[in-house]
Coordinates of C-alpha atoms (C1' of nucleotides) in Angstrom, one line a residue:
Chain A
M1 CA 32.9 -46.6 4.2
P2 CA 32.6 -43.1 3.7
N3 CA 29.1 -41.6 2.4
S4 CA 30.6 -40.9 -0.9
K5 CA 27.6 -42.2 -3.2
P6 CA 26.5 -39.4 -5.3
T7 CA 23.1 -39.2 -5.9
P8 CA 21.9 -40.0 -9.2
V9 CA 20.3 -37.0 -11.1
T10 CA 17.4 -37.8 -13.1
M11 CA 15.2 -35.3 -15.1
D12 CA 12.7 -35.6 -12.1
A13 CA 15.1 -32.9 -10.8
V14 CA 13.7 -30.5 -13.5
Y15 CA 10.2 -31.9 -14.5
T16 CA 8.5 -32.0 -10.8
A17 CA 10.0 -28.9 -9.5
P18 CA 7.3 -26.2 -9.6
G19 CA 9.5 -23.5 -10.7
Y20 CA 9.9 -25.4 -13.9
L21 CA 6.3 -26.0 -14.2
F22 CA 5.4 -22.1 -13.5
R23 CA 8.0 -21.3 -16.1
R24 CA 6.4 -23.8 -18.7
M25 CA 2.7 -22.3 -17.8
Q26 CA 4.4 -18.7 -18.3
Q27 CA 5.6 -19.7 -21.7
I28 CA 2.3 -21.2 -22.4
A29 CA 0.3 -18.3 -21.3
V30 CA 2.3 -16.0 -23.4
A31 CA 2.1 -18.0 -26.6
L32 CA -1.6 -18.1 -26.2
F33 CA -2.2 -14.7 -25.6
I34 CA 0.2 -13.6 -28.4
E35 CA -1.7 -16.2 -30.7
E36 CA -5.0 -14.7 -29.8
C37 CA -4.3 -11.1 -29.8
K38 CA -1.9 -11.0 -32.8
A39 CA -4.4 -8.6 -34.5
F40 CA -3.8 -6.1 -31.9
D41 CA 0.2 -5.8 -31.6
L42 CA 0.0 -5.7 -27.8
T43 CA 1.7 -7.9 -25.6
P44 CA 0.4 -9.4 -22.1
V45 CA 2.7 -6.8 -20.3
Q46 CA 1.6 -4.0 -22.3
Y47 CA -2.1 -4.9 -22.0
A48 CA -1.7 -5.0 -18.3
A49 CA -0.1 -1.5 -18.2
L50 CA -3.2 -0.2 -20.6
V51 CA -5.6 -1.7 -18.2
T52 CA -4.1 -0.1 -15.3
I53 CA -3.6 3.5 -17.0
S54 CA -7.3 3.1 -18.1
T55 CA -8.5 2.4 -14.2
H56 CA -5.9 4.8 -13.0
P57 CA -5.8 7.9 -15.3
G58 CA -2.9 10.0 -14.3
I59 CA -1.2 7.3 -12.7
D60 CA 2.9 7.8 -12.9
A61 CA 5.5 5.0 -13.9
T62 CA 6.6 4.2 -10.3
R63 CA 3.1 3.5 -9.1
L64 CA 2.1 1.8 -12.3
S65 CA 5.1 -0.4 -11.3
A66 CA 3.6 -1.1 -8.0
V67 CA 0.1 -1.9 -8.8
I68 CA 1.3 -4.3 -11.7
A69 CA 4.4 -5.8 -10.1
F70 CA 6.5 -5.0 -12.6
D71 CA 10.2 -3.6 -12.3
R72 CA 10.2 -0.1 -12.6
S73 CA 13.2 -0.1 -15.2
T74 CA 11.2 -2.7 -17.3
L75 CA 8.4 -0.6 -17.2
G76 CA 10.1 2.3 -18.6
N77 CA 10.6 0.4 -21.9
V78 CA 7.0 -0.7 -21.8
I79 CA 5.8 2.8 -21.7
E80 CA 7.9 4.0 -24.4
R81 CA 6.7 1.4 -26.4
L82 CA 2.9 2.3 -25.8
Q83 CA 4.0 5.6 -26.7
T84 CA 5.3 5.0 -29.7
K85 CA 2.0 3.0 -30.7
E86 CA 0.6 6.2 -29.5
F87 CA -1.8 4.0 -27.3
I88 CA -0.9 6.5 -24.0
V89 CA 0.5 9.8 -23.6
R90 CA 2.8 11.3 -21.2
K91 CA 2.2 14.8 -19.4
P92 CA 4.5 16.5 -16.9
A93 CA 2.9 16.7 -13.4
P94 CA 2.5 20.4 -12.3
E95 CA 3.4 20.0 -8.9
D96 CA 6.1 17.6 -9.5
K97 CA 8.8 18.2 -12.1
R98 CA 10.0 14.7 -11.6
V99 CA 6.9 12.9 -12.4
K100 CA 5.3 12.3 -15.8
L101 CA 1.5 11.3 -15.6
L102 CA 0.2 8.7 -17.9
Y103 CA -3.0 8.8 -19.6
L104 CA -4.9 6.5 -22.4
T105 CA -5.4 8.2 -26.1
K106 CA -8.5 7.5 -27.9
A107 CA -6.7 4.8 -29.9
G108 CA -5.6 3.5 -26.4
A109 CA -8.9 3.4 -24.9
S110 CA -10.2 1.6 -28.3
V111 CA -7.9 -1.0 -28.6
L112 CA -8.3 -1.9 -24.9
N113 CA -12.2 -2.1 -25.4
D114 CA -11.5 -4.2 -28.7
I115 CA -8.8 -6.7 -27.4
M116 CA -11.0 -7.8 -24.4
P117 CA -12.7 -10.7 -26.2
S118 CA -9.5 -12.1 -27.5
V119 CA -7.9 -11.9 -24.0
D120 CA -10.6 -13.6 -22.4
K121 CA -10.1 -16.3 -24.9
A122 CA -6.6 -16.7 -24.6
Q123 CA -7.0 -16.7 -20.5
A124 CA -10.0 -19.5 -21.0
R125 CA -7.8 -21.4 -23.4
M126 CA -5.0 -21.9 -20.9
L127 CA -7.2 -23.7 -18.4
Q128 CA -9.4 -25.2 -20.8
P129 CA -7.5 -28.9 -20.8
L130 CA -8.9 -29.2 -17.0
K131 CA -12.1 -30.3 -15.8
P132 CA -14.2 -27.0 -14.8
A133 CA -14.2 -28.1 -11.0
D134 CA -10.1 -28.5 -11.5
R135 CA -10.2 -24.9 -13.2
K136 CA -11.6 -23.2 -10.0
T137 CA -9.3 -25.0 -7.7
L138 CA -6.3 -24.2 -9.5
L139 CA -7.3 -20.9 -9.9
A140 CA -8.0 -20.5 -6.3
L141 CA -4.9 -21.9 -5.1
L142 CA -2.8 -20.1 -7.6
T143 CA -4.5 -16.7 -6.4
Q144 CA -3.7 -17.8 -2.3
L145 CA -0.1 -18.6 -3.3
V146 CA 0.8 -15.5 -5.3
D147 CA -0.8 -13.4 -2.6
L148 CA 1.2 -15.3 0.5
N149 CA 4.5 -15.4 -1.6
N150 CA 3.8 -11.5 -2.6
E151 CA 7.0 -10.6 -0.5
A152 CA 9.3 -13.1 -2.1
S153 CA 9.4 -11.5 -5.2
R154 CA 11.6 -8.6 -6.1
V155 CA 8.9 -6.2 -7.0
P156 CA 6.0 -6.9 -4.6
L157 CA 2.3 -6.0 -5.5
R158 CA 1.2 -2.9 -3.7
A159 CA -2.3 -2.5 -4.6
E160 CA -3.8 1.1 -5.0
D161 CA -5.0 1.2 -1.6
A162 CA -1.5 0.8 -0.2
L163 CA -0.3 3.7 -2.7
E164 CA -2.8 6.1 -1.8
H165 CA -1.2 8.1 0.9
L166 CA 2.1 8.0 -1.2
G167 CA 3.0 10.9 -3.3
R168 CA 0.1 13.1 -2.4
S169 CA -0.6 15.7 -0.1
G170 CA -3.7 14.0 1.7
Chain B
M1 CA -31.5 2.0 -27.3
P2 CA -28.2 0.8 -28.9
N3 CA -26.0 -1.1 -26.9
S4 CA -23.2 1.4 -26.7
K5 CA -22.7 1.1 -23.0
P6 CA -18.7 0.3 -22.8
T7 CA -17.7 -2.6 -20.4
P8 CA -16.1 -0.8 -17.4
V9 CA -12.6 -2.0 -17.0
T10 CA -11.3 -2.9 -13.6
M11 CA -8.1 -4.2 -12.3
D12 CA -9.7 -7.6 -12.2
A13 CA -9.0 -7.7 -16.0
V14 CA -5.5 -8.3 -14.7
Y15 CA -5.4 -9.6 -11.4
T16 CA -7.8 -12.7 -11.8
A17 CA -6.3 -13.6 -15.2
P18 CA -4.7 -17.0 -15.0
G19 CA -1.6 -15.6 -17.3
Y20 CA -1.1 -12.9 -14.9
L21 CA -1.1 -15.0 -11.8
F22 CA 1.6 -17.5 -13.8
R23 CA 3.8 -14.6 -14.6
R24 CA 4.1 -13.8 -10.9
M25 CA 4.7 -17.0 -9.6
Q26 CA 7.2 -17.2 -12.2
Q27 CA 8.7 -14.0 -11.0
I28 CA 8.3 -15.3 -7.4
A29 CA 9.9 -18.5 -8.3
V30 CA 13.0 -17.2 -9.7
A31 CA 13.4 -14.8 -7.1
L32 CA 13.6 -17.4 -4.7
F33 CA 15.7 -19.7 -6.8
I34 CA 18.2 -16.8 -7.1
E35 CA 18.0 -15.9 -3.2
E36 CA 18.8 -19.6 -2.2
C37 CA 21.4 -20.4 -4.8
K38 CA 23.3 -17.0 -4.9
A39 CA 26.7 -18.8 -3.6
F40 CA 26.5 -21.1 -6.9
D41 CA 26.3 -18.4 -9.5
L42 CA 23.5 -20.2 -11.5
T43 CA 20.2 -19.4 -12.8
P44 CA 17.1 -21.6 -13.0
V45 CA 17.6 -22.1 -16.5
Q46 CA 21.3 -22.8 -16.3
Y47 CA 20.3 -25.2 -13.7
A48 CA 18.1 -27.2 -16.0
A49 CA 20.4 -27.2 -18.8
L50 CA 23.3 -28.7 -16.1
V51 CA 21.0 -31.3 -15.2
T52 CA 20.2 -32.4 -18.4
I53 CA 23.5 -32.5 -19.5
S54 CA 24.5 -34.6 -16.8
T55 CA 21.5 -37.2 -17.5
H56 CA 22.4 -36.8 -21.1
P57 CA 25.8 -36.5 -21.6
G58 CA 27.2 -35.5 -25.3
I59 CA 23.5 -34.0 -26.0
D60 CA 23.7 -31.4 -28.9
A61 CA 22.1 -27.9 -28.4
T62 CA 19.0 -28.9 -30.4
R63 CA 18.0 -31.8 -28.4
L64 CA 18.7 -30.1 -25.0
S65 CA 16.4 -27.5 -26.2
A66 CA 13.6 -30.0 -26.8
V67 CA 14.2 -31.8 -23.7
I68 CA 13.8 -28.9 -21.5
A69 CA 11.4 -26.8 -23.9
F70 CA 13.6 -23.8 -24.0
D71 CA 14.0 -22.1 -27.2
R72 CA 17.2 -22.7 -29.4
S73 CA 18.3 -19.3 -29.9
T74 CA 18.0 -18.4 -26.2
L75 CA 19.9 -21.9 -25.1
G76 CA 22.7 -21.0 -27.5
N77 CA 23.6 -17.9 -25.3
V78 CA 22.8 -20.3 -22.0
I79 CA 25.3 -22.7 -23.1
E80 CA 27.9 -20.1 -23.8
R81 CA 27.7 -18.8 -20.4
L82 CA 27.9 -22.2 -19.1
Q83 CA 31.1 -22.8 -21.1
T84 CA 32.6 -19.7 -19.8
K85 CA 31.9 -20.5 -16.3
E86 CA 33.8 -23.8 -17.4
F87 CA 30.8 -25.9 -16.2
I88 CA 30.5 -27.6 -19.5
V89 CA 32.5 -28.4 -22.6
R90 CA 31.7 -28.5 -26.3
K91 CA 33.3 -31.2 -28.4
P92 CA 32.6 -31.4 -32.2
A93 CA 30.5 -34.8 -33.5
P94 CA 32.8 -36.9 -35.3
E95 CA 30.2 -38.3 -37.5
D96 CA 28.3 -34.7 -38.3
K97 CA 30.1 -31.7 -38.4
R98 CA 27.4 -29.4 -37.9
V99 CA 26.8 -30.8 -34.2
K100 CA 28.7 -29.8 -31.0
L101 CA 28.1 -32.3 -28.2
L102 CA 27.9 -31.1 -24.6
Y103 CA 29.4 -32.6 -21.5
L104 CA 29.9 -31.8 -18.0
T105 CA 33.3 -30.8 -16.6
K106 CA 34.3 -31.9 -13.2
A107 CA 33.4 -28.3 -11.8
G108 CA 30.1 -28.4 -13.5
A109 CA 29.4 -32.0 -11.8
S110 CA 30.5 -30.7 -8.7
V111 CA 28.4 -27.4 -8.8
L112 CA 25.6 -29.5 -9.8
N113 CA 25.8 -31.7 -6.6
D114 CA 26.4 -28.9 -4.3
I115 CA 23.4 -26.9 -5.6
M116 CA 20.9 -29.8 -5.2
P117 CA 20.0 -28.9 -1.4
S118 CA 19.6 -25.1 -2.0
V119 CA 17.4 -25.8 -5.3
D120 CA 15.2 -28.2 -3.2
K121 CA 15.0 -25.5 -0.4
A122 CA 13.9 -22.9 -3.3
Q123 CA 11.2 -25.3 -4.6
A124 CA 9.9 -26.0 -1.1
R125 CA 9.6 -22.3 -0.2
M126 CA 7.6 -21.5 -3.4
L127 CA 4.9 -23.8 -2.1
Q128 CA 5.4 -23.4 1.8
P129 CA 2.7 -20.9 2.4
L130 CA -0.2 -23.4 1.1
K131 CA -1.6 -26.1 3.4
P132 CA 0.5 -29.6 2.3
A133 CA -2.8 -31.0 1.0
D134 CA -3.2 -28.1 -1.3
R135 CA 0.6 -28.2 -2.4
K136 CA -0.2 -31.6 -3.7
T137 CA -3.2 -30.8 -5.3
L138 CA -1.8 -27.7 -6.9
L139 CA 1.3 -29.5 -8.2
A140 CA -0.9 -32.3 -9.4
L141 CA -2.9 -29.7 -11.4
L142 CA -0.2 -27.8 -12.4
T143 CA 1.7 -30.9 -13.8
Q144 CA -1.5 -32.2 -15.9
L145 CA -1.9 -28.3 -17.4
V146 CA 1.6 -28.3 -18.3
D147 CA 1.3 -31.4 -20.3
L148 CA -2.0 -31.1 -21.9
N149 CA -1.1 -27.5 -22.9
N150 CA 2.3 -28.8 -24.2
E151 CA 1.5 -28.0 -27.9
A152 CA 0.4 -24.4 -27.3
S153 CA 3.8 -23.4 -26.3
R154 CA 6.3 -22.1 -28.9
V155 CA 8.8 -24.8 -28.0
P156 CA 6.8 -28.0 -27.0
L157 CA 8.5 -30.5 -24.7
R158 CA 10.0 -33.4 -26.5
A159 CA 11.0 -35.8 -23.9
E160 CA 14.1 -38.0 -24.6
D161 CA 12.0 -41.1 -26.1
A162 CA 10.6 -38.8 -28.7
L163 CA 14.0 -37.8 -29.8
E164 CA 15.6 -41.4 -29.8
H165 CA 14.8 -42.0 -33.3
L166 CA 16.3 -38.5 -34.7
G167 CA 19.7 -37.7 -35.5
R168 CA 21.2 -41.3 -34.9
S169 CA 21.7 -44.1 -37.1
G170 CA 19.5 -46.5 -34.9
Chain C
dA1 C1' 24.9 -38.7 -58.7
dA2 C1' 22.4 -34.5 -58.6
dT3 C1' 19.0 -31.6 -56.9
dT4 C1' 16.2 -30.7 -53.3
dA5 C1' 14.8 -30.8 -48.1
dA6 C1' 15.8 -30.5 -43.6
dT7 C1' 18.8 -29.9 -39.7
dT8 C1' 22.3 -27.3 -36.9
dG9 C1' 24.5 -23.8 -34.9
dA10 C1' 24.9 -18.7 -35.3
dC11 C1' 23.2 -14.1 -35.6
dA12 C1' 20.2 -10.0 -35.6
dG13 C1' 16.2 -8.1 -33.6
dT14 C1' 12.3 -7.3 -30.2
dA15 C1' 10.6 -7.6 -25.6
dT16 C1' 10.3 -8.8 -20.7
dA17 C1' 12.8 -9.0 -16.0
dC18 C1' 16.1 -7.8 -13.2
dT19 C1' 20.7 -5.3 -11.1
dC20 C1' 23.1 -0.8 -10.1
dA21 C1' 23.9 3.7 -10.4
dC22 C1' 23.0 8.7 -11.5
dA23 C1' 20.9 13.5 -12.0
dA24 C1' 17.3 16.2 -11.3
dT25 C1' 14.1 17.1 -7.9
dA26 C1' 11.5 16.9 -3.6
dT27 C1' 11.3 16.5 1.5
dG28 C1' 12.5 15.9 6.0
dG29 C1' 15.2 17.4 10.4
dC30 C1' 17.6 21.2 12.2
Chain D
dG1 C1' 17.0 28.6 4.7
dC2 C1' 20.3 24.5 4.7
dC3 C1' 21.6 20.1 4.2
dA4 C1' 20.8 15.1 4.4
dT5 C1' 17.8 11.8 2.6
dA6 C1' 14.3 10.1 -0.5
dT7 C1' 11.9 9.6 -4.8
dT8 C1' 11.8 9.8 -10.1
dG9 C1' 12.9 8.7 -14.3
dT10 C1' 16.6 6.9 -16.8
dG11 C1' 20.7 4.7 -18.5
dA12 C1' 23.9 0.7 -18.6
dG13 C1' 24.6 -4.1 -18.2
dT14 C1' 23.1 -9.2 -17.9
dA15 C1' 19.8 -12.9 -18.8
dT16 C1' 15.7 -15.3 -20.6
dA17 C1' 12.7 -16.0 -24.6
dC18 C1' 11.0 -15.1 -28.8
dT19 C1' 11.1 -13.8 -34.1
dG20 C1' 13.7 -14.2 -38.2
dT21 C1' 17.2 -15.6 -41.2
dC22 C1' 21.8 -17.8 -42.7
dA23 C1' 25.8 -20.7 -44.2
dA24 C1' 27.3 -25.4 -43.5
dT25 C1' 26.3 -29.5 -43.7
dT26 C1' 23.5 -33.6 -44.1
dA27 C1' 19.6 -36.6 -45.5
dA28 C1' 15.9 -37.3 -48.9
dT29 C1' 14.3 -37.8 -53.6
dT30 C1' 14.4 -38.7 -57.8

DNA sequence: AATTAATTGACAGTATACTCACAATATGGC
DNA sequence: GCCATATTGTGAGTATACTGTCAATTAATT
């Protein structure tokens, strides 16, 4: 007889898939972040953008997107919201009329300083259910995996180093 | 002297945060899924919905959202798209005029059967960069963590068992 | 039985996250 | 200097993922 027996589909096809588990953890991570940081009106993405602008004053949107691996189009909206909240300002670059440089405002620097403990608390809560040794193991494997899979994502991370020779004269 | 020294912010505040790593892995997981499954015009979420409707014929949207832990509002749109693609049909429930029951069409069952190898390939590629032993370790820890953090997410997963006594007479 | 509760699906609104495309601008080869 | 090419920011369009709210309907309470 022909091999016509269809594979019986079970929910394991969803529940045990790493992609599903990463999606769930992302949902959980965002929920915990929002809960811990609700006093600050900042999303995880907005927080990451603020940190990067803080450590790279005068960065432009395209580089920012590469340094945190967020899509350039997405980041346009994020920047707009941060600007509306007056946490950042945009200044036209003198030597390139296309570019707008990003800087923290005082309010932005202040909120970034103040939100840190809450962010740390949210990050700790994510891994809390695991034993301390398991937390380290998971974090190490996750860091490895993200790094090794970097090129698989649509917007690979390009660290500062990889960008230094771009868009500058030197 | 007063403790006025501001903590210097570095990119580690982003790169080493588990929340950021989970976000990256989710981006990577979706990118790999889309790449492997582009011939089938199905997203990861749509795939999960199809699997669940396949294993739970006649499920309604609210239960479906609980079984895969997707937001009910989000799922409304997902169902609509699956209906437009004619992979599922919605039939009004005879005993409850509010409810619409979900069933796979023949095309839906067919695409689900055909897409499986590509889904498996995408899931395997996600963990490929790790050593086999590390893959197992990560998957085990991730499964634990998602389970233990279940209540922290906005839409906790409620397995079939937990739903059996709801909305039915028995 | 009548009022209150809860449930269901739908809708509006916000925020990522991606696609492709496009004008303005800058840079390269010639 | 000129022209092809590349880059920057932006916009439209699609798809999650959440917040609310709402009408219709059903269930629970008295």
